[in-house]
Short mmCIF file of C-alpha atoms in Angstrom, two decimals:
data_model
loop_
_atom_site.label_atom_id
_atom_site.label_comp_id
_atom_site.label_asym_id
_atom_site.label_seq_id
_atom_site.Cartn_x
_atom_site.Cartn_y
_atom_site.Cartn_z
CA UNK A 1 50.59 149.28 99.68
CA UNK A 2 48.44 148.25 102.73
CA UNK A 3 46.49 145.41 100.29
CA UNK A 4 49.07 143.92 99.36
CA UNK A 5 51.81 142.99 101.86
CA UNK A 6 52.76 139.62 101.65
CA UNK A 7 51.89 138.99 105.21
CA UNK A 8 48.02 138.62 104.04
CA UNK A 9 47.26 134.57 103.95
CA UNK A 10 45.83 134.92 100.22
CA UNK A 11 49.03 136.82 99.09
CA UNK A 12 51.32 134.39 100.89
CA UNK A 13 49.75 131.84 98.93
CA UNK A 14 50.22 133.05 95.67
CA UNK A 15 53.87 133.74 96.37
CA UNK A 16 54.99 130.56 97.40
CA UNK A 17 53.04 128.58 94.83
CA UNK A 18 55.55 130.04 92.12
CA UNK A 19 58.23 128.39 94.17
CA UNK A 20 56.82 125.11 93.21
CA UNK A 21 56.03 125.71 89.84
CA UNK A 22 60.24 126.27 89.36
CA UNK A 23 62.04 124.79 91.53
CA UNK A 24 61.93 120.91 91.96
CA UNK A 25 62.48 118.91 95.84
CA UNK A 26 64.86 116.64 95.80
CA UNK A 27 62.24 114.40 97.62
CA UNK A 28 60.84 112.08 95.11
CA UNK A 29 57.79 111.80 96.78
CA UNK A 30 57.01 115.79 96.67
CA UNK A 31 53.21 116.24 95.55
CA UNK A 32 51.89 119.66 94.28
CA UNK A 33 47.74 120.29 94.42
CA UNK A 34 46.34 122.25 92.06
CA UNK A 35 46.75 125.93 92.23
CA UNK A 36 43.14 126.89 92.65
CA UNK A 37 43.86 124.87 96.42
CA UNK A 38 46.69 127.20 97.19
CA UNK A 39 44.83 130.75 96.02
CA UNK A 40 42.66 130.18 98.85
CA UNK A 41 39.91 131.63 96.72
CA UNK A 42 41.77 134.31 95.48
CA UNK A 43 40.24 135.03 91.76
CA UNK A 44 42.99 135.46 89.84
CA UNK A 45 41.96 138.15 87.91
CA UNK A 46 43.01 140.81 90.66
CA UNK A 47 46.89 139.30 90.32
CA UNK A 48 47.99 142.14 87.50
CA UNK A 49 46.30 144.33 89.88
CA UNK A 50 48.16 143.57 92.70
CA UNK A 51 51.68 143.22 90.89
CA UNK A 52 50.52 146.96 89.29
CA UNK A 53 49.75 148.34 92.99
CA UNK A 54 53.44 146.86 94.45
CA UNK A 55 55.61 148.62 90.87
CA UNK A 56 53.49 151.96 92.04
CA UNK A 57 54.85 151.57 95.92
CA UNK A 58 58.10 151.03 94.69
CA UNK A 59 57.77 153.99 91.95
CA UNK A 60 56.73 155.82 94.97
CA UNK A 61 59.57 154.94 97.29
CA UNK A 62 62.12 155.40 95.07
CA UNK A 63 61.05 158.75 93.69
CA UNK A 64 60.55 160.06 97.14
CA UNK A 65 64.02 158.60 98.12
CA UNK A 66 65.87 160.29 94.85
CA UNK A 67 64.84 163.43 95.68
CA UNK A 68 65.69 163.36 99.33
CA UNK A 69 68.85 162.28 99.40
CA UNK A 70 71.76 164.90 99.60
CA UNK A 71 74.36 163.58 96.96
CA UNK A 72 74.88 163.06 93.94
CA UNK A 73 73.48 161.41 91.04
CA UNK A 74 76.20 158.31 91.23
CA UNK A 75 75.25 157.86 95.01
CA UNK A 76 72.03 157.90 94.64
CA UNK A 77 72.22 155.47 92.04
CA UNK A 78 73.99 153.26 94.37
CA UNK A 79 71.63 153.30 96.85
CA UNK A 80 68.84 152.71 94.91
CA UNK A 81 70.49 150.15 93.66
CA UNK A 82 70.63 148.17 96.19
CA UNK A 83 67.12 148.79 97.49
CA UNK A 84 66.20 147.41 93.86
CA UNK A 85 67.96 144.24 94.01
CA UNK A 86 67.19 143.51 97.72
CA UNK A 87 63.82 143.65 96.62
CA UNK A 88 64.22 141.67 93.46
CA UNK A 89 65.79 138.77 96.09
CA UNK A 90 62.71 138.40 97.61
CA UNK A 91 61.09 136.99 94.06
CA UNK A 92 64.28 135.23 93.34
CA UNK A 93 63.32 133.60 96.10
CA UNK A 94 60.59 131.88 94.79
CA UNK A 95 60.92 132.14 91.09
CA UNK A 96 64.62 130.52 91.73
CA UNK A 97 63.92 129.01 95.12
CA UNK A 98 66.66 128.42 97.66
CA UNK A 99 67.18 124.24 98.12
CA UNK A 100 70.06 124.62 95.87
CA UNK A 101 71.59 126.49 97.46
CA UNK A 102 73.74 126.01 101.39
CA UNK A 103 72.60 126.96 104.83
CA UNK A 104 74.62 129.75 104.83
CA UNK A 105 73.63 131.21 101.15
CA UNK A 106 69.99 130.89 101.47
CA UNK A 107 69.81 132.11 104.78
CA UNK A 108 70.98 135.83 103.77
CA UNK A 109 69.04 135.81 100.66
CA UNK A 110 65.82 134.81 102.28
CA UNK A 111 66.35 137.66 105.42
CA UNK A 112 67.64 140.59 102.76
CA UNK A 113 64.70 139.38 100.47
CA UNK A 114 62.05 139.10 102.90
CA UNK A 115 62.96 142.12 104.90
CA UNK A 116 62.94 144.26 102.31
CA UNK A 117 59.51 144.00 101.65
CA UNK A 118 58.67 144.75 104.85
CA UNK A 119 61.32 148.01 105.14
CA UNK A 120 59.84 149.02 101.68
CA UNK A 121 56.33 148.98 103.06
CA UNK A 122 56.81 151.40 106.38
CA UNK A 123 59.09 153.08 103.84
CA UNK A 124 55.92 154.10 101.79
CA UNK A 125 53.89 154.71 104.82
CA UNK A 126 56.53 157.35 106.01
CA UNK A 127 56.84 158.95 102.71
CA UNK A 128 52.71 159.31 102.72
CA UNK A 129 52.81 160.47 106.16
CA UNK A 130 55.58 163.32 105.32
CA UNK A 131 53.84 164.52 101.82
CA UNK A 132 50.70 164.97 103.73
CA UNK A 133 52.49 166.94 106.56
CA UNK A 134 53.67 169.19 103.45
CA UNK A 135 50.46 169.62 102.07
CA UNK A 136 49.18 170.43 105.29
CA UNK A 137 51.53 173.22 105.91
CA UNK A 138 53.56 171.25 108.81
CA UNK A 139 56.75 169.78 106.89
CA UNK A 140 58.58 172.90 104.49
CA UNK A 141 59.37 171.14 101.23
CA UNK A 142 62.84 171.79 101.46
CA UNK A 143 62.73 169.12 104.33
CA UNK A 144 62.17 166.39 101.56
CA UNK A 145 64.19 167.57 98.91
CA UNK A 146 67.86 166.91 98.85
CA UNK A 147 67.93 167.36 102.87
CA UNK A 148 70.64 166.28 105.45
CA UNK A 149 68.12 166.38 107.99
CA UNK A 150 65.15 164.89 106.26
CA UNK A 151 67.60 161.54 105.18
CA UNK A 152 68.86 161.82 109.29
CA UNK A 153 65.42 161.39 109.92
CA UNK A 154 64.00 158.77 107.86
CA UNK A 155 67.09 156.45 108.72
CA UNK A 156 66.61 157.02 112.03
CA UNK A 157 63.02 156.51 111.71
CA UNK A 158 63.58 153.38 109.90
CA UNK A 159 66.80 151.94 111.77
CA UNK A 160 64.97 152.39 115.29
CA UNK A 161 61.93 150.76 114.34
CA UNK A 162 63.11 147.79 112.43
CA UNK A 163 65.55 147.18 115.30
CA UNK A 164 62.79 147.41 117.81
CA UNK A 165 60.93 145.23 115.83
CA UNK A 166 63.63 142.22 115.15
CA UNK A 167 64.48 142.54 119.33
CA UNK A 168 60.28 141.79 120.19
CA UNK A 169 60.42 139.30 117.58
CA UNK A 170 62.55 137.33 119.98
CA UNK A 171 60.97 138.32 122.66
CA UNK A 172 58.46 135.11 123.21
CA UNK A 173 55.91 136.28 125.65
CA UNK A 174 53.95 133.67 127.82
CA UNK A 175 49.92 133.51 127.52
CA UNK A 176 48.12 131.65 130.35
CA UNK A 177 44.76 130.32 129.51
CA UNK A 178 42.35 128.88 132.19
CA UNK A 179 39.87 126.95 131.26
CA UNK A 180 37.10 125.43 133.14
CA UNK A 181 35.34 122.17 132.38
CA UNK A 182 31.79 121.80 132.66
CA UNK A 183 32.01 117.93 131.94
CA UNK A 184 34.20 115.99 135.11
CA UNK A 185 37.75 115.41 134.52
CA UNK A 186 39.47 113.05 137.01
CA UNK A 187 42.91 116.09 137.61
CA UNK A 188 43.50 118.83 136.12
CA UNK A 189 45.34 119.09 132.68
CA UNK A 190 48.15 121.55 131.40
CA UNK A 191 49.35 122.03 127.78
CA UNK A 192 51.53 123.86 126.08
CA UNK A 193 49.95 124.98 122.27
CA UNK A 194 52.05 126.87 119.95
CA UNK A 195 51.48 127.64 116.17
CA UNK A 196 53.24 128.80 113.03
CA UNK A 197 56.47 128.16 113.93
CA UNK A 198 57.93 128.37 110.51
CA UNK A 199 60.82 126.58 110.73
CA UNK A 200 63.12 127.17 107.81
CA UNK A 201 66.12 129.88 106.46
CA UNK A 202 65.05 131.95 108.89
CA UNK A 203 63.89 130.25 112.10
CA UNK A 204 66.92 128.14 112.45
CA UNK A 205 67.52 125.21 114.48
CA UNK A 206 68.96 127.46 117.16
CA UNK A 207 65.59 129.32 117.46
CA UNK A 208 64.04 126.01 117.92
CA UNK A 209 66.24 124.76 120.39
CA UNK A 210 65.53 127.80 122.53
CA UNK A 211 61.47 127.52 122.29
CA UNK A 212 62.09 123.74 123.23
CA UNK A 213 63.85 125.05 126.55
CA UNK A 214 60.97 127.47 127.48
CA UNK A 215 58.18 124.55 126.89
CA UNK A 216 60.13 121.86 128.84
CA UNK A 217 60.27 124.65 131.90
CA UNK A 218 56.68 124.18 131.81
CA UNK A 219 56.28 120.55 132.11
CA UNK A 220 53.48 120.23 129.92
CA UNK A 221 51.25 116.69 129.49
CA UNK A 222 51.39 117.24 126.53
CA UNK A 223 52.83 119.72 123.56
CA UNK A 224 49.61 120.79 120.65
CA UNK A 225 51.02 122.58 117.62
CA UNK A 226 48.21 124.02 115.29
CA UNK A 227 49.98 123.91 111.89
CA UNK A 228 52.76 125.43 110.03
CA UNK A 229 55.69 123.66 111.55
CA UNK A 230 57.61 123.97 108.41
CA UNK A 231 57.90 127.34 106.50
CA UNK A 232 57.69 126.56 102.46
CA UNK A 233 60.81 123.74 102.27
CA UNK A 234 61.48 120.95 104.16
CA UNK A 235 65.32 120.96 103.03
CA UNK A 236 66.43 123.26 105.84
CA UNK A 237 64.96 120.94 108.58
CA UNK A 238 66.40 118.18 107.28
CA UNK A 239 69.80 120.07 107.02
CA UNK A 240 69.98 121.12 110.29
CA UNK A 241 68.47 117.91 111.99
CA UNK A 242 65.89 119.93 113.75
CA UNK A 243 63.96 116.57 114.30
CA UNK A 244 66.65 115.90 116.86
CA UNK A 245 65.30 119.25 118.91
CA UNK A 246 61.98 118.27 118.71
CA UNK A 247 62.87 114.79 120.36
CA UNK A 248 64.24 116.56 123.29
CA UNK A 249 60.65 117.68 124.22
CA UNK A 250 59.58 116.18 127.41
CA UNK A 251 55.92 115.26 126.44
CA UNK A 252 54.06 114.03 123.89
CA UNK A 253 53.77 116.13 120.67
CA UNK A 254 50.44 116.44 118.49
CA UNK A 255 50.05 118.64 115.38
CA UNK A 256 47.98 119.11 112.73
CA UNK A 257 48.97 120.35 108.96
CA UNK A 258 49.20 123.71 108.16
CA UNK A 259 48.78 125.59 104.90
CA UNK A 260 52.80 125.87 104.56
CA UNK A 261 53.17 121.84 105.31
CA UNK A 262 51.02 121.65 102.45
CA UNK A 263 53.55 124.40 100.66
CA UNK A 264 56.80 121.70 101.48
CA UNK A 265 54.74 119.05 100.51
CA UNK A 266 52.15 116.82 102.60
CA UNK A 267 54.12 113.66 102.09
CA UNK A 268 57.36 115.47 102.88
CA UNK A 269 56.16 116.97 106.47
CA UNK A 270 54.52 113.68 107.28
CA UNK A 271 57.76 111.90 106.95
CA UNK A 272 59.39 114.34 109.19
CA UNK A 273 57.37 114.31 111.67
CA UNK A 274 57.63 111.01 112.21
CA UNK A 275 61.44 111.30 112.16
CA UNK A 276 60.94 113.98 114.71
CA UNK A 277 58.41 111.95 116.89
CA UNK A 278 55.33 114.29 115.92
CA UNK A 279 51.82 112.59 116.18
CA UNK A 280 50.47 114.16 112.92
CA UNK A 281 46.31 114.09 113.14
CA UNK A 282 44.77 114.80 109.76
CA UNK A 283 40.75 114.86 110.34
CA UNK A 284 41.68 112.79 113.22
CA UNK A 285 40.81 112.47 117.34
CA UNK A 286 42.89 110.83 120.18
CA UNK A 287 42.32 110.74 123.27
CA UNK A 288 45.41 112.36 125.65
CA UNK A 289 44.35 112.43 129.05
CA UNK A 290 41.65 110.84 131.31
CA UNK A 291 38.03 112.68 129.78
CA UNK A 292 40.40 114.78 127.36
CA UNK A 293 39.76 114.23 123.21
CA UNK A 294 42.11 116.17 120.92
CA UNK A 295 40.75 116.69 117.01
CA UNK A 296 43.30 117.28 114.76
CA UNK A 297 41.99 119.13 111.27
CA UNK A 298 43.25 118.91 108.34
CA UNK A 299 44.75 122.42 106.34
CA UNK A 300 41.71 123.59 104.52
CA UNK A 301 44.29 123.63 101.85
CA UNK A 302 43.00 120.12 101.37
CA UNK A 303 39.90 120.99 99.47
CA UNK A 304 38.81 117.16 100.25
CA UNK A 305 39.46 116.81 104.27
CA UNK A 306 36.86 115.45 106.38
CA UNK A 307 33.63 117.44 107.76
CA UNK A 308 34.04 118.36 111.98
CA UNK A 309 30.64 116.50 111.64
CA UNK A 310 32.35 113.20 110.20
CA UNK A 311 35.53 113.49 112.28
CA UNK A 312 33.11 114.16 115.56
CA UNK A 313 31.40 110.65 114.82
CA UNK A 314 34.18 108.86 115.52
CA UNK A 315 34.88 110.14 119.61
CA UNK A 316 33.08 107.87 121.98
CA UNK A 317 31.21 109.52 124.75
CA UNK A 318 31.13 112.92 125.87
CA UNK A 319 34.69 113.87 126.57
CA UNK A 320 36.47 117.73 127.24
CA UNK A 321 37.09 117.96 123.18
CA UNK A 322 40.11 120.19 121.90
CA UNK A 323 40.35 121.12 118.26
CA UNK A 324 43.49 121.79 116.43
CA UNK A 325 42.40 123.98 113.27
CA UNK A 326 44.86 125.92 111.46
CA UNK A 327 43.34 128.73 110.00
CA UNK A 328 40.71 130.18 111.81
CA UNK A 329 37.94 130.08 109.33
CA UNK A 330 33.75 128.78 109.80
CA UNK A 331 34.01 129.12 113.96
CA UNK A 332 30.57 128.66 113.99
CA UNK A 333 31.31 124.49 112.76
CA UNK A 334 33.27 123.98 116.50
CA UNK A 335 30.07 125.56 117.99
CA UNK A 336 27.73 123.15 116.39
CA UNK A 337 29.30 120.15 117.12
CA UNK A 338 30.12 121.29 120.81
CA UNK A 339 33.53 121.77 120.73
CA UNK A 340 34.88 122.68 124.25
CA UNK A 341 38.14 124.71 122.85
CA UNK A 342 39.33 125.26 119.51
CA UNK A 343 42.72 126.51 119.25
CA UNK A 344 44.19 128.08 115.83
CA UNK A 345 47.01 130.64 114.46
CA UNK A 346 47.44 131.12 110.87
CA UNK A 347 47.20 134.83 110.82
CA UNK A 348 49.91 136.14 112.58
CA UNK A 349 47.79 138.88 113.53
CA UNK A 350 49.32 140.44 110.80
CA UNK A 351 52.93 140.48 111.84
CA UNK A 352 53.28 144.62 111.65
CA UNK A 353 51.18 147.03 112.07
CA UNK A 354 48.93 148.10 110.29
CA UNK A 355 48.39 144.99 108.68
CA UNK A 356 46.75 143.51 111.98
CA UNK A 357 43.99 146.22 111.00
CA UNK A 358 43.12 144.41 107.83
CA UNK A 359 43.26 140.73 109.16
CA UNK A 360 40.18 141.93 111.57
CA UNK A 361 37.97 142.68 108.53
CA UNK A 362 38.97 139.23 107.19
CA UNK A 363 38.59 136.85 110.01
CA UNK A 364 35.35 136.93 112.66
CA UNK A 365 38.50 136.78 115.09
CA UNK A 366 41.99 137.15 113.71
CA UNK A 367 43.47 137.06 117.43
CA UNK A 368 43.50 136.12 120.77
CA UNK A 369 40.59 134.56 123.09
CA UNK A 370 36.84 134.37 121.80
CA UNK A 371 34.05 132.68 122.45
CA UNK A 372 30.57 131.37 120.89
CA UNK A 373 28.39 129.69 122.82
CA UNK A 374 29.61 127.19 125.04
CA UNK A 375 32.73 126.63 122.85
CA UNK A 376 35.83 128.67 123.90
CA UNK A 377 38.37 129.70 120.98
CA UNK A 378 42.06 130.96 120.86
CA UNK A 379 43.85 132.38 117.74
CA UNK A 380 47.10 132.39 118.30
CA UNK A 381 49.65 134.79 116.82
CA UNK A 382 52.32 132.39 116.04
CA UNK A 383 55.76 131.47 118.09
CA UNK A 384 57.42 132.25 114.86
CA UNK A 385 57.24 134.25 111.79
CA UNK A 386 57.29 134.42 108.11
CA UNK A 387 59.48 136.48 106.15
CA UNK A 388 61.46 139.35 107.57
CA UNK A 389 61.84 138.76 111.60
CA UNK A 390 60.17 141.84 112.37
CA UNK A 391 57.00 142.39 114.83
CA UNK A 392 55.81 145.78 115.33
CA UNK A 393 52.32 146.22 116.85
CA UNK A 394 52.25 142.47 117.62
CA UNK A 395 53.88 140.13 119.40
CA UNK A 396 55.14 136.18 119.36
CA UNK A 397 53.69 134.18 122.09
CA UNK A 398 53.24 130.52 123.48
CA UNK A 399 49.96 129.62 125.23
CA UNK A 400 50.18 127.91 128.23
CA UNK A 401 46.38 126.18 128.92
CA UNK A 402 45.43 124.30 132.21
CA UNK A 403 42.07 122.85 132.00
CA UNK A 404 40.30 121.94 135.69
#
């Protein structure tokens, strides 16, 4: 089950690409890139593996489920029921897609639908744990078969965690970065840089509105967003008029595309951001203080973006350089052209637990502060989320970054 949660990048990818393949924008101007640019070099040949591996976690589950539960046949058919078709909303989601649908509508399908992949996940987990305490001699196997207490204690198990998780979801906790400059700044700088945001069915305008209260407490120079404003559809922004929450940020705002923007449609998150007063840097630099250079990348979605090398070329003089790189891939490229700070999300850090685990074995830093060299880096875990609003062994942050 672990390999294949959908909160993996490569797996996200491959999801949200069907979307696109069914379900039309009603923006004329929507452009699609090929689907070898959205795989992220995923070989496609381990896709009937992966769709084998999720029909054997939910063979699992529901087994384990039939023959706990304390009721009859009927009931159980009811409940498993609805654990079926939760599940099969979360690929209606895509194969259908949600635009068509209202506010209202979409919203519930996309939370029962996402969350259940998530519940069905720490549901399997449990289960494993359990059936090894059996084997082991610790659980008695009447404990797991047709048990009041066993089904008291899975909901509970379940219930409390998911409802811990949803309350630190909104929990946004504050990271302060200092950073010192080597190379002589005339004052001393302070931003606020956030990433994956995700805006969308889920993170509704009201979410929004609240993060735009805690970054106007800080008085920022200026606000950096590394990617993934949108989620996978612009429709919901334009909906709700988030760009008119956006426009109530006290600062300048600077972002660079994400692999999701690229998911809504390049052309369609460009025009937004405009509407929502969003400089947009695509292989890009500006300068946004006295000695300060910011780099915006393009989404390494775009197999065609700009080298650093080529985008360096263009920055006059020697200035305190910050790079804006969504996914945190090839570190070693700030390094060489003597990046002072790169900042990047992307990952999530997984979301839950224990997919964190497996991000660490596929980035050379999935999270939080690292350094090469002389060039400082921060991968961020996202002020939002995707899917199900859930964050268990993780957390959703904002980084607030003074440079002196």
């Amino acid at each position: 089950m672990l390999a294949i949660h959908p909160s993996c990048p490569q797996i996200k990818g491959l999801l949200l690409v069907s979307v696109h393949h069914s379900e039309r924008s009603s923006c004329a101007s929507f452009r699609r890139l090929p689907l070898s640019c959205y795989l992220c070099g995923m070989r496609t040949l381990l896709i009937p593996l992966i769709l084998l591996l999720m029909l054997a976690g939910c063979g699992y589950v529901g087994r384990r489920m039939w023959l706990l539960l304390p009721m009859d046949n009927a009931y159980k058919m009811v409940i498993l029921g609805l654990l079926i078709a939760s599940l099969l909303c979360f690929f209606f989601n895509f194969i259908v897609g949600l635009d068509r649908f209202s506010l209202p509508v979409a919203r519930v399908f996309y939370e029962v639908g996402n969350s259940s992949i998530f519940i069905l996940l720490y549901l399997a987990m449990l289960f494993l744990a359990l059936d090894i305490a059996r084997l082991m001699g610790l659980v008695p196997p009447s404990f797991l078969r047709h048990s009041v207490q066993g089904t008291l204690f899975v909901s509970v198990a379940i219930v409390g965690l998911f409802g811990y998780g949803y309350l630190h979801y909104y929990h946004k906790v504050r990271v302060p970065i200092a950073l010192s400059s080597h190379k002589p700044l005339p004052q001393p700088s302070k931003f606020v840089m956030i990433s994956d945001m995700h805006l969308g069915y889920h993170n509704t305008r009201n979410d929004l509105a609240k993060w735009v209260d805690l970054i106007n407490a800080e008085h920022p120079d200026a606000v950096l967003i590394a990617g993934d404003i949108t989620d996978f559809s612009i429709q919901p922004l334009l909906k709700a008029d988030m760009a008119a929450e956006f426009r109530r940020l006290n600062a300048p705002i600077y972002a660079c595309l994400g692999n999701h923007d690229y998911y809504a449609g390049e052309e369609n998150s460009e025009r937004f951001y405009r509407e929502a007063g969003i400089h947009l840097l695509r292989d890009t630099a500006v300068v946004i203080g006295k000695g300060i250079a910011l780099v915006g990348r393009d989404d390494r979605t775009n197999t065609h973006r700009k080298t650093l090398n080529d985008i360096m070329k263009t920055i006059d003089g020697t200035p305190y350089t910050i790079l804006l790189d969504h996914q945190p891939y090839h570190l070693e490229a700030a390094e060489r052209q003597h990046i002072d700070f790169q900042f990047s999300g992307h990952t999530h850090n997984g979301q839950v637990w224990p997919i964190n685990w497996i991000e660490r074995a596929l980035y050379e830093k999935a999270y939080g502060a690292h350094t090469r060299g002389k060039t400082h880096y921060y991968v961020s875990s996202g002020i939002g989320i995707w899917g199900g609003k859930f964050r268990i062994g993780t957390q959703s942050e904002y980084c607030v970054v003074t440079i002196q």
